[in-house]
Amino acid sequence: MLNDKLDLYLKEGYYPFHMPGSKRSELLRSDLPYRRDLTEIYGFDNLNDPEDIFVEMEEKLARIYGVKKAIISTNGSTSGILSTIRALCRNNKNILIQRSSHKSVYNACELNSLSVSYINIVTDEQLAIKDIDYENLEEKLKEKNYQALVLTSPSYEGYLLDLKRIYKICRKNRTKLILDMAHGSHLPLTSLYDNSFDVAITSFHKNLSALTPSAAVIINDMEYFDEIKRNMAIFQTSSPSYVILQSIDEMIGRFESFENLYKDLENNIDDLYKLKLDHLELVDNPSKDRTKILISTKNTNISGSDLERLLREDKIEIEMAYPDYALLISTIFDTKEGFDRLKKSLRRIDGLLEEKNKSYSLDLQVPQKKFEIFEAINYKKKNIKLENSLGHIAGEFVYAYPPGSPIIAPGEIIDAEILSTFHYMLDNNIHLNIKDEYISVIIDK
Ligand SMILES: Cc1ncc(COP(=O)(O)O)c(C=O)c1O
């Protein structure tokens, strides 16, 4: 496809009196892909209005994900999420989202002036987001006519939702299911993949091989295909990166061979999860993707950040650390040598640790809403000390890490319960995105 065509083209010796400005120049670094950077020249299709190469690539992607259509994004899942929500929520502006949704979901709600309601999340012992509250979902969908439900599965830490159950509930209530599957592009290689959704968005760069930030919207419900496609041309650059597109082409071309690589990864992972550790715990669960290696420090005398630092002493870099766990991402491109280094390092670190019981729980209630996000964002605001904020209306998101869920969103009322949640989190080392305990509140419309 794209790569083969470009290989031939480059041999033909055309002189580039066109963009990109780097002109395949040999003056530039040879380890950056200038020689293969091109634009919509004759015969190389147009991603925003595809006719041949990209149609073929999108058809192959649709087959891989078992859906009717795929639309490639060279601007991450972010532009896929913005496009999908805009396309679906044009008329009915009621949307139901998982409280722990990614920023792009919240941004879509703001940009499209949506009326937002939330599904409560359920966390595991380490406060990683594990599930949603299914009863809460059924109740919410009965209460109001929501155009769409937006959920994230798998979570960053690899927990999967029961999509069959959710999709059934959505269909019964005539609500479209939009799945943020940014962290699950590799799932078709596993037994965990479930295509029970109307539209999903997935990032190839997170767990497969295509370059950052390649992604796709994958679609079962054709009713909105044209409108999503039109919106993709709004939210994506008009100069999509052909280097990224070539990496997607390479990924598609090799996808079958990835199945064998996945078997090797599974063996390495099985081996890792058998590691005997006295203090650290490799969190395992039937509804969890094991490639997301979640190491709990909960019953130890160190935090997830300490574990990150100790792993770095052994030259191992991780994805992210929270107070009670560290998250490591493994993919089919990891090596046995990499896993051996990790096991050796974990054994060393485990030997340094002592047992310590750190127990706290978190009940993240959704505060009362005074204004929608899109309204609150436009009101005048000022920063005040948290201790003086009782009864004020938040002018910004305050996130808790973990579980990466807003404690408060713009337009919500800071009541006594929310204030005590803030203090509980600060006391328990849960990171909040506020500086010096100041919070932005609305002062005037
Ligand atoms: C749950 C979730 N959704 C969407 C995104 C956006 O993905 P991208 O980086 O491909 O734009 C992210 C990014 O980290 C994410 O974690």
PDB file of C-alpha atoms in Angstrom, residues 35 45 52 85 88 152 164 177 184 202 224 256 296 320 324 329-330 362 369 383 410 416 421:
ATOM      1  CA  ARG A  35      13.338  11.324   3.120  1.00  0.00           C
ATOM      2  CA  ASP A  45      -4.517  10.213  -1.922  1.00  0.00           C
ATOM      3  CA  ASP A  52      -7.726   4.764  -2.918  1.00  0.00           C
ATOM      4  CA  ILE A  85     -19.067  13.372  20.279  1.00  0.00           C
ATOM      5  CA  LEU A  88     -23.541  12.288  17.669  1.00  0.00           C
ATOM      6  CA  THR A 152     -13.355   4.217  28.907  1.00  0.00           C
ATOM      7  CA  LYS A 164     -21.844  -6.744  26.331  1.00  0.00           C
ATOM      8  CA  LEU A 177     -22.380   3.796  23.260  1.00  0.00           C
ATOM      9  CA  GLY A 184      -6.839  -0.968  23.889  1.00  0.00           C
ATOM     10  CA  THR A 202      -8.348   3.763  19.781  1.00  0.00           C
ATOM     11  CA  TYR A 224     -23.182   8.715  12.050  1.00  0.00           C
ATOM     12  CA  GLU A 256      -0.916 -11.028  11.294  1.00  0.00           C
ATOM     13  CA  SER A 296       1.028  -2.398  44.133  1.00  0.00           C
ATOM     14  CA  MET A 320       3.546   6.302  35.718  1.00  0.00           C
ATOM     15  CA  ASP A 324       0.047   3.103  45.998  1.00  0.00           C
ATOM     16  CA  ILE A 329       3.255  -0.769  29.933  1.00  0.00           C
ATOM     17  CA  SER A 330       4.375  -3.840  28.020  1.00  0.00           C
ATOM     18  CA  LEU A 362     -12.170   6.923  48.625  1.00  0.00           C
ATOM     19  CA  LYS A 369     -24.117  21.072  39.538  1.00  0.00           C
ATOM     20  CA  ASN A 383      -8.409  32.087  42.899  1.00  0.00           C
ATOM     21  CA  PRO A 410     -16.379  23.792  36.509  1.00  0.00           C
ATOM     22  CA  ALA A 416     -18.544  20.547  53.028  1.00  0.00           C
ATOM     23  CA  THR A 421     -12.491  15.023  50.294  1.00  0.00           C
TER      24      THR A 421
END
